[in-house]
Short mmCIF file of C-alpha atoms in Angstrom, two decimals:
data_model
loop_
_atom_site.label_atom_id
_atom_site.label_comp_id
_atom_site.label_asym_id
_atom_site.label_seq_id
_atom_site.Cartn_x
_atom_site.Cartn_y
_atom_site.Cartn_z
CA UNK A 1 -51.22 -2.25 -76.90
CA UNK A 2 -54.63 -3.56 -76.01
CA UNK A 3 -54.84 -7.07 -74.54
CA UNK A 4 -55.33 -9.66 -77.29
CA UNK A 5 -57.06 -12.19 -75.10
CA UNK A 6 -55.68 -12.15 -71.61
CA UNK A 7 -52.41 -10.49 -70.66
CA UNK A 8 -52.44 -12.12 -67.21
CA UNK A 9 -51.31 -15.68 -66.72
CA UNK A 10 -51.46 -18.37 -64.08
CA UNK A 11 -48.99 -20.74 -62.49
CA UNK A 12 -49.68 -24.45 -63.06
CA UNK A 13 -48.12 -26.64 -60.40
CA UNK A 14 -46.56 -29.97 -61.32
CA UNK A 15 -46.65 -33.08 -59.19
CA UNK A 16 -43.12 -34.59 -59.04
CA UNK A 17 -42.64 -37.99 -57.46
CA UNK A 18 -39.73 -38.81 -55.11
CA UNK A 19 -38.53 -35.23 -54.54
CA UNK A 20 -39.24 -32.37 -52.15
CA UNK A 21 -38.65 -29.86 -54.97
CA UNK A 22 -41.70 -27.89 -56.07
CA UNK A 23 -42.18 -26.74 -59.66
CA UNK A 24 -44.79 -24.39 -61.13
CA UNK A 25 -45.06 -23.34 -64.78
CA UNK A 26 -46.18 -19.81 -65.60
CA UNK A 27 -48.44 -20.32 -68.62
CA UNK A 28 -47.36 -17.35 -70.72
CA UNK A 29 -48.22 -19.50 -73.78
CA UNK A 30 -51.91 -18.98 -73.02
CA UNK A 31 -51.84 -15.19 -73.57
CA UNK A 32 -52.70 -15.59 -77.22
CA UNK A 33 -52.43 -18.42 -79.81
CA UNK A 34 -50.40 -16.33 -82.27
CA UNK A 35 -48.74 -13.55 -80.23
CA UNK A 36 -47.76 -16.00 -77.59
CA UNK A 37 -45.83 -15.73 -74.37
CA UNK A 38 -42.72 -13.58 -74.47
CA UNK A 39 -43.56 -12.37 -77.99
CA UNK A 40 -46.55 -10.48 -76.59
CA UNK A 41 -44.40 -9.07 -73.84
CA UNK A 42 -41.64 -7.99 -76.21
CA UNK A 43 -43.96 -6.45 -78.78
CA UNK A 44 -46.28 -4.58 -76.40
CA UNK A 45 -44.29 -1.40 -75.85
CA UNK A 46 -42.65 -1.47 -79.31
CA UNK A 47 -46.09 -1.39 -80.93
CA UNK A 48 -47.17 1.40 -78.66
CA UNK A 49 -44.05 3.34 -79.58
CA UNK A 50 -44.64 2.79 -83.31
CA UNK A 51 -48.22 4.06 -82.93
CA UNK A 52 -47.04 7.18 -81.04
CA UNK A 53 -44.50 7.94 -83.74
CA UNK A 54 -47.07 7.36 -86.49
CA UNK A 55 -45.00 4.73 -88.26
CA UNK A 56 -47.08 2.50 -90.54
CA UNK A 57 -44.68 -0.39 -91.21
CA UNK A 58 -42.90 -2.86 -88.92
CA UNK A 59 -39.72 -4.54 -90.24
CA UNK A 60 -37.95 -7.41 -88.53
CA UNK A 61 -35.75 -10.44 -89.03
CA UNK A 62 -36.03 -14.22 -88.58
CA UNK A 63 -35.49 -17.73 -89.80
CA UNK A 64 -37.71 -20.32 -91.39
CA UNK A 65 -39.62 -21.31 -88.22
CA UNK A 66 -39.31 -18.03 -86.29
CA UNK A 67 -41.91 -17.48 -83.57
CA UNK A 68 -41.04 -13.84 -83.76
CA UNK A 69 -41.80 -13.57 -87.49
CA UNK A 70 -45.21 -15.21 -86.93
CA UNK A 71 -45.98 -12.93 -83.95
CA UNK A 72 -44.98 -9.71 -85.73
CA UNK A 73 -47.06 -10.68 -88.78
CA UNK A 74 -50.19 -11.26 -86.68
CA UNK A 75 -49.58 -8.15 -84.60
CA UNK A 76 -49.37 -6.09 -87.78
CA UNK A 77 -52.66 -7.51 -88.98
CA UNK A 78 -54.27 -6.99 -85.55
CA UNK A 79 -53.06 -3.43 -85.03
CA UNK A 80 -53.07 -2.06 -88.55
CA UNK A 81 -49.39 -2.12 -89.56
CA UNK A 82 -47.75 -3.24 -92.79
CA UNK A 83 -45.14 -5.86 -91.97
CA UNK A 84 -41.86 -6.86 -93.63
CA UNK A 85 -39.88 -9.95 -92.67
CA UNK A 86 -36.25 -10.22 -93.67
CA UNK A 87 -35.82 -14.00 -93.85
CA UNK A 88 -32.53 -15.91 -93.44
CA UNK A 89 -31.98 -18.21 -96.41
CA UNK A 90 -32.48 -17.35 -100.08
CA UNK A 91 -33.56 -20.93 -100.79
CA UNK A 92 -36.75 -20.35 -98.83
CA UNK A 93 -38.05 -18.00 -101.54
CA UNK A 94 -39.14 -20.97 -103.60
CA UNK A 95 -40.29 -22.98 -100.59
CA UNK A 96 -42.20 -20.39 -98.60
CA UNK A 97 -45.57 -21.92 -99.41
CA UNK A 98 -44.39 -25.25 -97.99
CA UNK A 99 -43.33 -23.68 -94.72
CA UNK A 100 -46.08 -23.39 -92.04
CA UNK A 101 -44.55 -20.35 -90.34
CA UNK A 102 -44.01 -18.36 -93.52
CA UNK A 103 -47.39 -19.44 -94.90
CA UNK A 104 -49.04 -18.14 -91.74
CA UNK A 105 -47.08 -14.85 -91.86
CA UNK A 106 -48.00 -14.36 -95.51
CA UNK A 107 -51.66 -14.95 -94.71
CA UNK A 108 -51.38 -12.10 -92.18
CA UNK A 109 -50.09 -9.80 -94.95
CA UNK A 110 -46.37 -9.92 -94.26
CA UNK A 111 -44.05 -9.10 -97.18
CA UNK A 112 -40.82 -11.05 -97.36
CA UNK A 113 -37.24 -10.17 -98.24
CA UNK A 114 -35.16 -13.31 -98.56
CA UNK A 115 -31.43 -12.89 -98.09
CA UNK A 116 -28.42 -15.21 -97.98
CA UNK A 117 -27.01 -16.30 -94.67
CA UNK A 118 -23.94 -14.17 -95.39
CA UNK A 119 -26.04 -11.03 -95.89
CA UNK A 120 -28.21 -11.96 -92.89
CA UNK A 121 -25.19 -11.76 -90.61
CA UNK A 122 -24.97 -8.02 -91.42
CA UNK A 123 -28.55 -7.43 -90.18
CA UNK A 124 -27.41 -4.93 -87.53
CA UNK A 125 -25.06 -2.94 -89.84
CA UNK A 126 -26.19 0.57 -90.64
CA UNK A 127 -25.36 0.11 -94.35
CA UNK A 128 -27.71 -2.88 -94.62
CA UNK A 129 -30.49 -1.11 -92.67
CA UNK A 130 -30.13 1.91 -94.90
CA UNK A 131 -30.44 -0.28 -97.99
CA UNK A 132 -33.67 -1.69 -96.60
CA UNK A 133 -34.96 1.88 -96.02
CA UNK A 134 -34.09 2.74 -99.62
CA UNK A 135 -36.07 -0.29 -100.79
CA UNK A 136 -39.06 -0.16 -98.50
CA UNK A 137 -39.25 3.40 -97.21
CA UNK A 138 -39.74 4.36 -93.59
CA UNK A 139 -40.26 1.53 -91.10
CA UNK A 140 -40.15 0.78 -87.38
CA UNK A 141 -37.22 -1.57 -86.85
CA UNK A 142 -37.67 -4.50 -84.44
CA UNK A 143 -34.54 -6.62 -83.97
CA UNK A 144 -34.28 -10.34 -84.56
CA UNK A 145 -36.12 -12.06 -81.72
CA UNK A 146 -37.62 -8.70 -80.70
CA UNK A 147 -35.03 -7.86 -78.07
CA UNK A 148 -34.44 -4.17 -77.35
CA UNK A 149 -34.99 -1.88 -74.34
CA UNK A 150 -38.72 -1.74 -74.83
CA UNK A 151 -38.90 -5.52 -75.15
CA UNK A 152 -36.99 -5.96 -71.88
CA UNK A 153 -39.39 -3.49 -70.25
CA UNK A 154 -42.30 -5.64 -71.40
CA UNK A 155 -40.68 -8.82 -70.05
CA UNK A 156 -40.26 -7.20 -66.68
CA UNK A 157 -44.04 -7.57 -66.33
CA UNK A 158 -43.91 -11.38 -66.45
CA UNK A 159 -43.21 -11.85 -62.77
CA UNK A 160 -46.02 -10.99 -60.38
CA UNK A 161 -46.02 -10.13 -56.70
CA UNK A 162 -46.84 -13.65 -55.51
CA UNK A 163 -43.92 -15.09 -57.51
CA UNK A 164 -41.50 -13.78 -54.89
CA UNK A 165 -41.91 -17.09 -53.00
CA UNK A 166 -39.89 -18.97 -55.62
CA UNK A 167 -36.17 -19.61 -55.15
CA UNK A 168 -35.40 -20.13 -58.82
CA UNK A 169 -36.85 -18.64 -62.01
CA UNK A 170 -36.05 -20.62 -65.19
CA UNK A 171 -36.54 -19.60 -68.79
CA UNK A 172 -35.35 -20.53 -72.27
CA UNK A 173 -32.94 -18.06 -73.89
CA UNK A 174 -32.80 -16.98 -77.52
CA UNK A 175 -31.63 -13.39 -77.84
CA UNK A 176 -31.58 -12.55 -74.11
CA UNK A 177 -34.49 -10.15 -73.82
CA UNK A 178 -36.79 -12.31 -71.70
CA UNK A 179 -34.22 -13.35 -69.17
CA UNK A 180 -33.04 -9.74 -68.87
CA UNK A 181 -36.59 -8.63 -67.99
CA UNK A 182 -36.90 -11.44 -65.44
CA UNK A 183 -33.58 -10.48 -63.88
CA UNK A 184 -34.60 -6.87 -63.54
CA UNK A 185 -37.96 -7.66 -61.87
CA UNK A 186 -36.71 -10.53 -59.69
CA UNK A 187 -36.12 -10.39 -55.95
CA UNK A 188 -32.53 -10.42 -54.71
CA UNK A 189 -32.96 -13.82 -53.05
CA UNK A 190 -34.01 -15.42 -56.38
CA UNK A 191 -31.68 -17.10 -58.82
CA UNK A 192 -32.53 -16.66 -62.56
CA UNK A 193 -31.44 -19.65 -64.67
CA UNK A 194 -31.38 -19.32 -68.47
CA UNK A 195 -31.28 -22.29 -70.83
CA UNK A 196 -29.91 -21.10 -74.17
CA UNK A 197 -31.31 -22.69 -77.34
CA UNK A 198 -28.07 -21.77 -79.15
CA UNK A 199 -24.69 -23.40 -78.84
CA UNK A 200 -21.99 -21.31 -77.19
CA UNK A 201 -21.67 -18.89 -74.30
CA UNK A 202 -21.77 -15.58 -76.29
CA UNK A 203 -25.06 -14.35 -74.80
CA UNK A 204 -23.49 -13.25 -71.53
CA UNK A 205 -22.52 -9.83 -72.84
CA UNK A 206 -25.90 -9.33 -74.60
CA UNK A 207 -27.70 -9.94 -71.33
CA UNK A 208 -25.41 -7.66 -69.33
CA UNK A 209 -26.41 -4.78 -71.62
CA UNK A 210 -29.94 -4.93 -70.22
CA UNK A 211 -29.75 -6.70 -66.83
CA UNK A 212 -29.43 -4.60 -63.66
CA UNK A 213 -28.69 -7.45 -61.25
CA UNK A 214 -26.15 -10.29 -61.17
CA UNK A 215 -28.40 -13.02 -59.70
CA UNK A 216 -28.41 -15.08 -62.92
CA UNK A 217 -26.62 -17.90 -64.67
CA UNK A 218 -26.80 -19.56 -68.11
CA UNK A 219 -27.03 -23.34 -68.19
CA UNK A 220 -25.42 -24.18 -71.51
CA UNK A 221 -25.64 -27.99 -71.53
CA UNK A 222 -29.04 -28.54 -73.07
CA UNK A 223 -28.98 -27.06 -76.59
CA UNK A 224 -28.93 -30.55 -78.15
CA UNK A 225 -26.26 -29.54 -80.65
CA UNK A 226 -27.39 -25.99 -81.40
CA UNK A 227 -30.34 -23.86 -82.49
CA UNK A 228 -33.01 -25.97 -84.14
CA UNK A 229 -31.12 -29.22 -83.48
CA UNK A 230 -33.38 -31.98 -82.25
CA UNK A 231 -32.67 -35.51 -80.99
CA UNK A 232 -35.02 -38.46 -80.43
CA UNK A 233 -34.72 -38.21 -76.61
CA UNK A 234 -35.93 -34.63 -76.73
CA UNK A 235 -39.02 -35.60 -78.78
CA UNK A 236 -39.67 -38.47 -76.37
CA UNK A 237 -39.39 -36.11 -73.37
CA UNK A 238 -41.76 -33.53 -74.94
CA UNK A 239 -44.40 -36.18 -75.70
CA UNK A 240 -44.13 -37.77 -72.25
CA UNK A 241 -44.37 -34.31 -70.59
CA UNK A 242 -47.48 -33.50 -72.59
CA UNK A 243 -49.04 -36.83 -71.60
CA UNK A 244 -48.18 -36.46 -67.92
CA UNK A 245 -49.09 -32.75 -67.42
CA UNK A 246 -51.19 -31.80 -70.42
CA UNK A 247 -48.77 -28.94 -71.21
CA UNK A 248 -47.40 -28.72 -74.78
CA UNK A 249 -43.73 -27.81 -75.24
CA UNK A 250 -41.93 -26.63 -78.36
CA UNK A 251 -38.71 -28.40 -79.38
CA UNK A 252 -36.63 -25.26 -79.97
CA UNK A 253 -36.96 -23.52 -76.59
CA UNK A 254 -39.27 -24.75 -73.82
CA UNK A 255 -38.76 -28.44 -74.51
CA UNK A 256 -34.97 -28.13 -74.13
CA UNK A 257 -35.37 -26.02 -70.97
CA UNK A 258 -37.71 -28.48 -69.21
CA UNK A 259 -35.52 -31.37 -70.27
CA UNK A 260 -32.62 -29.59 -68.64
CA UNK A 261 -34.58 -28.76 -65.46
CA UNK A 262 -35.69 -32.36 -64.96
CA UNK A 263 -32.16 -33.61 -65.63
CA UNK A 264 -30.70 -31.12 -63.09
CA UNK A 265 -33.23 -32.27 -60.49
CA UNK A 266 -32.15 -35.88 -61.05
CA UNK A 267 -28.49 -34.85 -60.74
CA UNK A 268 -29.17 -33.07 -57.38
CA UNK A 269 -28.45 -29.60 -58.68
CA UNK A 270 -31.26 -27.96 -56.73
CA UNK A 271 -31.26 -28.03 -52.88
CA UNK A 272 -34.01 -29.94 -51.11
CA UNK A 273 -37.35 -28.09 -50.83
CA UNK A 274 -36.41 -25.63 -53.61
CA UNK A 275 -39.31 -23.81 -55.25
CA UNK A 276 -38.86 -23.40 -59.00
CA UNK A 277 -40.93 -21.21 -61.33
CA UNK A 278 -40.60 -22.08 -65.02
CA UNK A 279 -41.61 -19.51 -67.65
CA UNK A 280 -43.44 -21.07 -70.61
CA UNK A 281 -42.62 -18.61 -73.37
CA UNK A 282 -44.90 -20.14 -75.96
CA UNK A 283 -43.45 -20.86 -79.38
CA UNK A 284 -45.82 -23.68 -80.15
CA UNK A 285 -46.47 -22.52 -83.72
CA UNK A 286 -43.05 -23.92 -84.65
CA UNK A 287 -44.09 -27.47 -83.96
CA UNK A 288 -45.80 -27.89 -87.32
CA UNK A 289 -42.66 -26.98 -89.21
CA UNK A 290 -40.46 -29.26 -87.11
CA UNK A 291 -42.89 -32.13 -87.61
CA UNK A 292 -42.70 -31.63 -91.35
CA UNK A 293 -38.90 -32.08 -91.12
CA UNK A 294 -39.22 -35.07 -88.83
CA UNK A 295 -41.78 -36.68 -91.13
CA UNK A 296 -39.42 -36.38 -94.12
CA UNK A 297 -36.74 -38.10 -92.09
CA UNK A 298 -39.16 -40.83 -90.92
CA UNK A 299 -38.66 -39.93 -87.29
CA UNK A 300 -41.19 -39.85 -84.42
CA UNK A 301 -43.33 -36.69 -84.38
CA UNK A 302 -44.18 -34.25 -81.62
CA UNK A 303 -47.70 -34.96 -80.45
CA UNK A 304 -49.98 -31.89 -80.74
#
């Protein structure tokens, strides 16, 4: 998969008052505006595999504001694939043109299949996959969120040689692919901390399928009520962070992670003089859709 703009990133150091802890953010979000951060990493080897196998169509799954759906749609346009998005929520069929993520994906040529939440829960069942093949013909299947062995392989490239100086590597967690790649490429002295965007502790087993070390932990206290749930203090934090460091955060993943990291620093979780590397996984395209929801509820918006 050829580089879209720049498949190398840089670490941006933050100035934190009243602490000896050092933080740097790896700006994976700057790889590309549409195939951003971990989505580029996850798709890289999958797209190469699809090309090698001469498959012309990519099919994947996602919700209304899915970064993955947007990234696959653009990657299909960029690399000459047809794309199909199986979208959670039949009600979105009539609202797709009001949804920024789906509008973008459609503009990239993605075809949609809207299914009920009940049907969507069967997305990994062979019977459902076979029914999709009967409807759409042959396709290259990319799981929800993009996580599979090739995606984990791509995420192993996130850490670079000079990142070995960090004591902690922190990332947001959706389906577990990114953190698995980080675990596999980390040094044994490093601790990998994952901040799940979803409520619950069920991701442990998913990560163990791919991870080859045990130097990791999930911090499950900063989901703000569950996937896609947002509270005013999170919006305030994201806007303050953007103002202080000129780094935008999304409210689904990176905003919750950084909120958690700053809170843990205040609580004394990290030893003095710790060096923390935070992975910015992108996802900024979702801000527009979240702001639409906030606007309808007459709540403060995320500053872009």
